[in-house]
Amino acid sequence: MTHLGEYLEKKAISKAAVSNRTGISRSRISELANNPATHLKAKELYLIALAIDVEPHEMLKEVFKEVTLLK
């Protein structure tokens, strides 16, 4: 499971509902939630955040929490 999948699960959000509200196919949502090799596009993240009524930056921090600057 990806960080996006964990985030949606933690928020108890149905992938089918996200698909219906965003226009992103159910198979794409499922791939984004389950396949770590799949790359989440900025537009997809923004649409999903709008659909689940969270601030995009909040979701961005959670989904990409392992991304940091070099020291």
Tab-separated table of N, CA, C and O in Angstrom, residues 24-65:
chain	number	residue	atom	x	y	z
A	24	ILE	N	-11.294	10.621	-11.938
A	24	ILE	CA	-10.154	9.719	-12.075
A	24	ILE	C	-10.707	8.296	-12.010
A	24	ILE	O	-11.490	7.981	-11.119
A	25	SER	N	-10.315	7.458	-12.946
A	25	SER	CA	-10.887	6.108	-13.012
A	25	SER	C	-10.624	5.327	-11.720
A	25	SER	O	-9.630	5.569	-11.024
A	26	ARG	N	-11.517	4.388	-11.439
A	26	ARG	CA	-11.356	3.556	-10.247
A	26	ARG	C	-10.066	2.749	-10.317
A	26	ARG	O	-9.399	2.561	-9.306
A	27	SER	N	-9.723	2.297	-11.507
A	27	SER	CA	-8.488	1.514	-11.633
A	27	SER	C	-7.264	2.389	-11.348
A	27	SER	O	-6.301	1.928	-10.723
A	28	ARG	N	-7.297	3.653	-11.773
A	28	ARG	CA	-6.176	4.556	-11.505
A	28	ARG	C	-6.081	4.862	-10.008
A	28	ARG	O	-4.985	4.861	-9.435
A	29	ILE	N	-7.211	5.119	-9.363
A	29	ILE	CA	-7.215	5.368	-7.910
A	29	ILE	C	-6.667	4.149	-7.177
A	29	ILE	O	-5.834	4.273	-6.267
A	30	SER	N	-7.097	2.974	-7.582
A	30	SER	CA	-6.634	1.744	-6.957
A	30	SER	C	-5.132	1.572	-7.157
A	30	SER	O	-4.405	1.200	-6.228
A	31	GLU	N	-4.658	1.858	-8.359
A	31	GLU	CA	-3.227	1.773	-8.645
A	31	GLU	C	-2.439	2.767	-7.795
A	31	GLU	O	-1.394	2.430	-7.231
A	32	LEU	N	-2.936	3.994	-7.680
A	32	LEU	CA	-2.274	5.016	-6.866
A	32	LEU	C	-2.235	4.625	-5.391
A	32	LEU	O	-1.293	4.942	-4.672
A	33	ALA	N	-3.274	3.934	-4.934
A	33	ALA	CA	-3.375	3.562	-3.525
A	33	ALA	C	-2.573	2.306	-3.182
A	33	ALA	O	-2.179	2.128	-2.026
A	34	ASN	N	-2.314	1.462	-4.177
A	34	ASN	CA	-1.717	0.160	-3.881
A	34	ASN	C	-0.335	-0.101	-4.472
A	34	ASN	O	0.384	-0.947	-3.961
A	35	ASN	N	0.021	0.598	-5.526
A	35	ASN	CA	1.276	0.305	-6.227
A	35	ASN	C	2.307	1.406	-5.981
A	35	ASN	O	2.210	2.484	-6.554
A	36	PRO	N	3.322	1.128	-5.169
A	36	PRO	CA	4.337	2.148	-4.867
A	36	PRO	C	5.112	2.639	-6.092
A	36	PRO	O	5.689	3.717	-6.057
A	37	ALA	N	5.120	1.886	-7.167
A	37	ALA	CA	5.841	2.292	-8.373
A	37	ALA	C	5.051	3.309	-9.208
A	37	ALA	O	5.587	3.898	-10.136
A	38	THR	N	3.788	3.523	-8.860
A	38	THR	CA	2.949	4.465	-9.591
A	38	THR	C	3.213	5.889	-9.111
A	38	THR	O	3.326	6.138	-7.919
A	39	HIS	N	3.320	6.800	-10.049
A	39	HIS	CA	3.605	8.198	-9.717
A	39	HIS	C	2.314	9.013	-9.685
A	39	HIS	O	1.553	9.024	-10.649
A	40	LEU	N	2.090	9.684	-8.576
A	40	LEU	CA	0.932	10.555	-8.386
A	40	LEU	C	1.207	11.910	-9.023
A	40	LEU	O	2.204	12.557	-8.703
A	41	LYS	N	0.335	12.319	-9.930
A	41	LYS	CA	0.483	13.623	-10.588
A	41	LYS	C	-0.094	14.713	-9.687
A	41	LYS	O	-1.015	14.471	-8.910
A	42	ALA	N	0.453	15.909	-9.812
A	42	ALA	CA	0.002	17.038	-8.998
A	42	ALA	C	-1.494	17.289	-9.190
A	42	ALA	O	-2.226	17.548	-8.231
A	43	LYS	N	-1.961	17.219	-10.422
A	43	LYS	CA	-3.380	17.446	-10.708
A	43	LYS	C	-4.247	16.396	-10.013
A	43	LYS	O	-5.309	16.720	-9.472
A	44	GLU	N	-3.796	15.149	-9.987
A	44	GLU	CA	-4.539	14.085	-9.310
A	44	GLU	C	-4.604	14.350	-7.814
A	44	GLU	O	-5.667	14.226	-7.197
A	45	LEU	N	-3.477	14.717	-7.222
A	45	LEU	CA	-3.449	15.019	-5.798
A	45	LEU	C	-4.412	16.163	-5.479
A	45	LEU	O	-5.174	16.091	-4.522
A	46	TYR	N	-4.379	17.189	-6.292
A	46	TYR	CA	-5.251	18.351	-6.068
A	46	TYR	C	-6.721	17.956	-6.160
A	46	TYR	O	-7.528	18.325	-5.299
A	47	LEU	N	-7.077	17.191	-7.182
A	47	LEU	CA	-8.467	16.754	-7.335
A	47	LEU	C	-8.913	15.880	-6.170
A	47	LEU	O	-10.033	16.031	-5.656
A	48	ILE	N	-8.050	14.971	-5.747
A	48	ILE	CA	-8.399	14.092	-4.628
A	48	ILE	C	-8.586	14.907	-3.354
A	48	ILE	O	-9.540	14.699	-2.605
A	49	ALA	N	-7.692	15.859	-3.111
A	49	ALA	CA	-7.822	16.719	-1.925
A	49	ALA	C	-9.143	17.479	-1.943
A	49	ALA	O	-9.833	17.564	-0.918
A	50	LEU	N	-9.507	18.028	-3.088
A	50	LEU	CA	-10.790	18.734	-3.198
A	50	LEU	C	-11.956	17.785	-2.930
A	50	LEU	O	-12.910	18.143	-2.237
A	51	ALA	N	-11.872	16.577	-3.479
A	51	ALA	CA	-12.959	15.604	-3.343
A	51	ALA	C	-13.164	15.151	-1.902
A	51	ALA	O	-14.291	14.859	-1.498
A	52	ILE	N	-12.086	15.091	-1.119
A	52	ILE	CA	-12.213	14.617	0.264
A	52	ILE	C	-12.222	15.764	1.267
A	52	ILE	O	-12.174	15.541	2.461
A	53	ASP	N	-12.269	16.981	0.738
A	53	ASP	CA	-12.412	18.186	1.554
A	53	ASP	C	-11.270	18.382	2.553
A	53	ASP	O	-11.488	18.605	3.738
A	54	VAL	N	-10.035	18.253	2.035
A	54	VAL	CA	-8.853	18.577	2.832
A	54	VAL	C	-8.008	19.577	2.045
A	54	VAL	O	-8.131	19.676	0.832
A	55	GLU	N	-7.168	20.297	2.748
A	55	GLU	CA	-6.273	21.235	2.086
A	55	GLU	C	-5.200	20.443	1.335
A	55	GLU	O	-4.612	19.512	1.898
A	56	PRO	N	-4.949	20.787	0.074
A	56	PRO	CA	-3.950	20.048	-0.701
A	56	PRO	C	-2.585	19.974	-0.024
A	56	PRO	O	-1.937	18.926	-0.063
A	57	HIS	N	-2.149	21.050	0.636
A	57	HIS	CA	-0.832	21.016	1.281
A	57	HIS	C	-0.793	20.020	2.439
A	57	HIS	O	0.231	19.395	2.693
A	58	GLU	N	-1.918	19.849	3.123
A	58	GLU	CA	-1.999	18.883	4.215
A	58	GLU	C	-1.816	17.461	3.672
A	58	GLU	O	-1.060	16.662	4.211
A	59	MET	N	-2.511	17.182	2.585
A	59	MET	CA	-2.412	15.867	1.964
A	59	MET	C	-1.018	15.651	1.369
A	59	MET	O	-0.439	14.571	1.493
A	60	LEU	N	-0.460	16.683	0.775
A	60	LEU	CA	0.884	16.616	0.184
A	60	LEU	C	1.920	16.234	1.231
A	60	LEU	O	2.774	15.371	1.004
A	61	LYS	N	1.848	16.867	2.400
A	61	LYS	CA	2.791	16.569	3.482
A	61	LYS	C	2.676	15.115	3.939
A	61	LYS	O	3.673	14.479	4.261
A	62	GLU	N	1.472	14.603	3.973
A	62	GLU	CA	1.250	13.234	4.432
A	62	GLU	C	1.673	12.204	3.385
A	62	GLU	O	2.320	11.211	3.704
A	63	VAL	N	1.342	12.456	2.146
A	63	VAL	CA	1.621	11.502	1.072
A	63	VAL	C	3.101	11.452	0.711
A	63	VAL	O	3.633	10.416	0.344
A	64	PHE	N	3.786	12.592	0.840
A	64	PHE	CA	5.213	12.667	0.504
A	64	PHE	C	6.065	12.945	1.739
A	64	PHE	O	7.065	13.661	1.668
A	65	LYS	N	5.702	12.350	2.859
A	65	LYS	CA	6.385	12.630	4.115
A	65	LYS	C	7.850	12.204	4.133
A	65	LYS	O	8.641	12.719	4.905
